[in-house]
Amino acid sequence: MTGRAFRTAGLLFLVSCPMMALAAYTPVWAAAGLVLAAIFVHSLAEVWESSAGFALGFGLAPDHAQGQYQGVLGLGFSAGQALAPAILTTVVLGLGTAGWLLLAVFFAALGSAGPALARWGMRTRPQPGVAAEVTG
């Protein structure tokens, strides 16, 4: 389920980024509507991505390590927030439409990796019963 949510987020980002790029080539009245629609789609993608990330972080963490898992999740989020302005300025403003399309493909690629990442996480997660049997 969380893997599909990551993939959905990636596909929504794949739609929203070209919409932003296209706004530069449309009349002002159309650009305003296009930007509003792109913001809506992008925000929806962020909701899917965020919910999948939290579900994965809470779902994979053993009961005794919830804080550690959430700490790492928070570090990743903070790193993204710190790097985003430099990346967006360089890629999107520096490359224009090509930058928006590159960003869209990057997000879609990350999203498409979500199902495999979620399956790997669930497959490699220690099972509570197995640890009890080995130690018992």
PDB file of C-alpha atoms in Angstrom:
ATOM      1  CA  MET A   1       0.000   0.000   0.000  1.00  0.00           C
ATOM      2  CA  THR A   2       2.715   2.514   0.914  1.00  0.00           C
ATOM      3  CA  GLY A   3       4.662   1.620  -2.223  1.00  0.00           C
ATOM      4  CA  ARG A   4       1.654   2.427  -4.386  1.00  0.00           C
ATOM      5  CA  ALA A   5       1.242   5.717  -2.540  1.00  0.00           C
ATOM      6  CA  PHE A   6       4.834   6.641  -3.400  1.00  0.00           C
ATOM      7  CA  ARG A   7       4.178   5.716  -7.035  1.00  0.00           C
ATOM      8  CA  THR A   8       0.977   7.780  -7.074  1.00  0.00           C
ATOM      9  CA  ALA A   9       2.872  10.741  -5.661  1.00  0.00           C
ATOM     10  CA  GLY A  10       5.557  10.391  -8.324  1.00  0.00           C
ATOM     11  CA  LEU A  11       2.961  10.307 -11.090  1.00  0.00           C
ATOM     12  CA  LEU A  12       1.203  13.367  -9.699  1.00  0.00           C
ATOM     13  CA  PHE A  13       4.539  15.223  -9.552  1.00  0.00           C
ATOM     14  CA  LEU A  14       5.128  14.079 -13.133  1.00  0.00           C
ATOM     15  CA  VAL A  15       1.905  15.864 -14.081  1.00  0.00           C
ATOM     16  CA  SER A  16       2.334  19.020 -11.971  1.00  0.00           C
ATOM     17  CA  CYS A  17       5.860  19.998 -13.036  1.00  0.00           C
ATOM     18  CA  PRO A  18       5.136  20.214 -16.794  1.00  0.00           C
ATOM     19  CA  MET A  19       1.971  22.154 -15.979  1.00  0.00           C
ATOM     20  CA  MET A  20       4.156  24.762 -14.263  1.00  0.00           C
ATOM     21  CA  ALA A  21       6.514  24.841 -17.246  1.00  0.00           C
ATOM     22  CA  LEU A  22       3.631  25.190 -19.687  1.00  0.00           C
ATOM     23  CA  ALA A  23       2.316  28.249 -17.825  1.00  0.00           C
ATOM     24  CA  ALA A  24       5.247  30.288 -19.186  1.00  0.00           C
ATOM     25  CA  TYR A  25       3.940  29.812 -22.741  1.00  0.00           C
ATOM     26  CA  THR A  26       0.263  30.602 -22.239  1.00  0.00           C
ATOM     27  CA  PRO A  27      -1.652  33.879 -21.998  1.00  0.00           C
ATOM     28  CA  VAL A  28      -1.825  35.411 -18.516  1.00  0.00           C
ATOM     29  CA  TRP A  29      -5.437  34.373 -17.894  1.00  0.00           C
ATOM     30  CA  ALA A  30      -4.657  30.757 -18.851  1.00  0.00           C
ATOM     31  CA  ALA A  31      -1.361  30.779 -16.956  1.00  0.00           C
ATOM     32  CA  ALA A  32      -3.132  31.739 -13.741  1.00  0.00           C
ATOM     33  CA  GLY A  33      -5.538  28.811 -14.052  1.00  0.00           C
ATOM     34  CA  LEU A  34      -2.755  26.463 -15.058  1.00  0.00           C
ATOM     35  CA  VAL A  35      -0.585  27.464 -12.102  1.00  0.00           C
ATOM     36  CA  LEU A  36      -3.508  27.031  -9.697  1.00  0.00           C
ATOM     37  CA  ALA A  37      -4.226  23.581 -11.140  1.00  0.00           C
ATOM     38  CA  ALA A  38      -0.521  22.678 -10.964  1.00  0.00           C
ATOM     39  CA  ILE A  39      -0.368  23.785  -7.332  1.00  0.00           C
ATOM     40  CA  PHE A  40      -3.398  21.629  -6.546  1.00  0.00           C
ATOM     41  CA  VAL A  41      -1.885  18.555  -8.246  1.00  0.00           C
ATOM     42  CA  HIS A  42       1.521  19.191  -6.656  1.00  0.00           C
ATOM     43  CA  SER A  43      -0.052  19.578  -3.199  1.00  0.00           C
ATOM     44  CA  LEU A  44      -1.970  16.345  -3.677  1.00  0.00           C
ATOM     45  CA  ALA A  45       1.302  14.631  -4.606  1.00  0.00           C
ATOM     46  CA  GLU A  46       2.919  15.969  -1.441  1.00  0.00           C
ATOM     47  CA  VAL A  47       0.066  14.575   0.655  1.00  0.00           C
ATOM     48  CA  TRP A  48       0.490  11.127  -0.944  1.00  0.00           C
ATOM     49  CA  GLU A  49       4.272  11.230  -0.527  1.00  0.00           C
ATOM     50  CA  SER A  50       4.113  12.411   3.065  1.00  0.00           C
ATOM     51  CA  SER A  51       1.516   9.852   4.105  1.00  0.00           C
ATOM     52  CA  ALA A  52       3.478   7.048   2.439  1.00  0.00           C
ATOM     53  CA  GLY A  53       6.674   8.172   4.159  1.00  0.00           C
ATOM     54  CA  PHE A  54       5.076   8.270   7.574  1.00  0.00           C
ATOM     55  CA  ALA A  55       3.306   4.931   7.029  1.00  0.00           C
ATOM     56  CA  LEU A  56       6.591   3.358   6.004  1.00  0.00           C
ATOM     57  CA  GLY A  57       8.478   4.962   8.896  1.00  0.00           C
ATOM     58  CA  PHE A  58       5.948   3.934  11.536  1.00  0.00           C
ATOM     59  CA  GLY A  59       5.121   0.594   9.930  1.00  0.00           C
ATOM     60  CA  LEU A  60       8.681  -0.670   9.658  1.00  0.00           C
ATOM     61  CA  ALA A  61       9.900   0.535  13.020  1.00  0.00           C
ATOM     62  CA  PRO A  62       9.942  -2.054  15.799  1.00  0.00           C
ATOM     63  CA  ASP A  63       8.033  -0.949  18.887  1.00  0.00           C
ATOM     64  CA  HIS A  64      11.219  -0.280  20.838  1.00  0.00           C
ATOM     65  CA  ALA A  65      12.731   1.887  18.054  1.00  0.00           C
ATOM     66  CA  GLN A  66       9.873   4.174  17.013  1.00  0.00           C
ATOM     67  CA  GLY A  67      11.770   7.264  18.157  1.00  0.00           C
ATOM     68  CA  GLN A  68      14.920   6.345  16.268  1.00  0.00           C
ATOM     69  CA  TYR A  69      13.008   5.675  13.050  1.00  0.00           C
ATOM     70  CA  GLN A  70      11.095   8.935  13.352  1.00  0.00           C
ATOM     71  CA  GLY A  71      14.345  10.771  14.062  1.00  0.00           C
ATOM     72  CA  VAL A  72      15.904   9.462  10.855  1.00  0.00           C
ATOM     73  CA  LEU A  73      12.719  10.289   8.951  1.00  0.00           C
ATOM     74  CA  GLY A  74      12.880  13.823  10.347  1.00  0.00           C
ATOM     75  CA  LEU A  75      16.527  14.160   9.372  1.00  0.00           C
ATOM     76  CA  GLY A  76      15.719  13.147   5.811  1.00  0.00           C
ATOM     77  CA  PHE A  77      12.858  15.618   5.635  1.00  0.00           C
ATOM     78  CA  SER A  78      15.019  18.415   7.043  1.00  0.00           C
ATOM     79  CA  ALA A  79      17.827  17.633   4.608  1.00  0.00           C
ATOM     80  CA  GLY A  80      15.357  17.859   1.746  1.00  0.00           C
ATOM     81  CA  GLN A  81      14.078  21.191   3.022  1.00  0.00           C
ATOM     82  CA  ALA A  82      17.636  22.504   3.285  1.00  0.00           C
ATOM     83  CA  LEU A  83      18.688  21.341  -0.193  1.00  0.00           C
ATOM     84  CA  ALA A  84      15.480  22.157  -2.075  1.00  0.00           C
ATOM     85  CA  PRO A  85      16.078  25.896  -2.596  1.00  0.00           C
ATOM     86  CA  ALA A  86      19.532  25.367  -4.089  1.00  0.00           C
ATOM     87  CA  ILE A  87      18.373  22.512  -6.296  1.00  0.00           C
ATOM     88  CA  LEU A  88      15.240  24.271  -7.478  1.00  0.00           C
ATOM     89  CA  THR A  89      17.084  27.511  -8.146  1.00  0.00           C
ATOM     90  CA  THR A  90      19.779  25.731 -10.121  1.00  0.00           C
ATOM     91  CA  VAL A  91      17.595  23.274 -12.017  1.00  0.00           C
ATOM     92  CA  VAL A  92      14.294  25.049 -12.547  1.00  0.00           C
ATOM     93  CA  LEU A  93      15.398  28.653 -12.858  1.00  0.00           C
ATOM     94  CA  GLY A  94      18.668  27.772 -14.547  1.00  0.00           C
ATOM     95  CA  LEU A  95      17.237  25.392 -17.139  1.00  0.00           C
ATOM     96  CA  GLY A  96      13.685  26.714 -17.496  1.00  0.00           C
ATOM     97  CA  THR A  97      11.285  24.272 -19.112  1.00  0.00           C
ATOM     98  CA  ALA A  98      13.964  21.584 -19.349  1.00  0.00           C
ATOM     99  CA  GLY A  99      14.528  21.987 -15.602  1.00  0.00           C
ATOM    100  CA  TRP A 100      10.840  21.483 -14.853  1.00  0.00           C
ATOM    101  CA  LEU A 101      10.803  18.374 -17.035  1.00  0.00           C
ATOM    102  CA  LEU A 102      13.990  17.062 -15.410  1.00  0.00           C
ATOM    103  CA  LEU A 103      12.446  17.607 -11.986  1.00  0.00           C
ATOM    104  CA  ALA A 104       9.273  15.802 -13.093  1.00  0.00           C
ATOM    105  CA  VAL A 105      11.246  12.782 -14.321  1.00  0.00           C
ATOM    106  CA  PHE A 106      13.302  12.760 -11.106  1.00  0.00           C
ATOM    107  CA  PHE A 107      10.159  12.738  -8.932  1.00  0.00           C
ATOM    108  CA  ALA A 108       8.530  10.061 -11.100  1.00  0.00           C
ATOM    109  CA  ALA A 109      11.647   7.875 -10.869  1.00  0.00           C
ATOM    110  CA  LEU A 110      11.704   8.213  -7.084  1.00  0.00           C
ATOM    111  CA  GLY A 111       8.002   7.402  -6.935  1.00  0.00           C
ATOM    112  CA  SER A 112       8.401   4.356  -9.149  1.00  0.00           C
ATOM    113  CA  ALA A 113      11.036   3.025  -6.745  1.00  0.00           C
ATOM    114  CA  GLY A 114       8.510   3.233  -3.894  1.00  0.00           C
ATOM    115  CA  PRO A 115       6.841  -0.180  -4.332  1.00  0.00           C
ATOM    116  CA  ALA A 116      10.183  -1.994  -4.479  1.00  0.00           C
ATOM    117  CA  LEU A 117      11.470  -0.043  -1.486  1.00  0.00           C
ATOM    118  CA  ALA A 118       8.362  -0.857   0.559  1.00  0.00           C
ATOM    119  CA  ARG A 119       8.560  -4.563  -0.372  1.00  0.00           C
ATOM    120  CA  TRP A 120      12.258  -4.655   0.550  1.00  0.00           C
ATOM    121  CA  GLY A 121      11.564  -2.952   3.874  1.00  0.00           C
ATOM    122  CA  MET A 122       8.797  -5.366   4.783  1.00  0.00           C
ATOM    123  CA  ARG A 123      10.801  -8.386   3.625  1.00  0.00           C
ATOM    124  CA  THR A 124      13.912  -7.453   5.626  1.00  0.00           C
ATOM    125  CA  ARG A 125      12.085  -6.255   8.743  1.00  0.00           C
ATOM    126  CA  PRO A 126      12.755  -8.503  11.721  1.00  0.00           C
ATOM    127  CA  GLN A 127       9.659 -10.463  12.628  1.00  0.00           C
ATOM    128  CA  PRO A 128       8.732 -10.219  16.354  1.00  0.00           C
ATOM    129  CA  GLY A 129       7.959 -13.932  16.689  1.00  0.00           C
ATOM    130  CA  VAL A 130      11.253 -15.023  15.144  1.00  0.00           C
ATOM    131  CA  ALA A 131      13.360 -13.109  17.661  1.00  0.00           C
ATOM    132  CA  ALA A 132      11.369 -14.593  20.562  1.00  0.00           C
ATOM    133  CA  GLU A 133      11.813 -18.144  19.234  1.00  0.00           C
ATOM    134  CA  VAL A 134      15.568 -17.759  18.755  1.00  0.00           C
ATOM    135  CA  THR A 135      16.159 -16.308  22.229  1.00  0.00           C
ATOM    136  CA  GLY A 136      13.599 -18.530  23.955  1.00  0.00           C
TER     137      GLY A 136
END
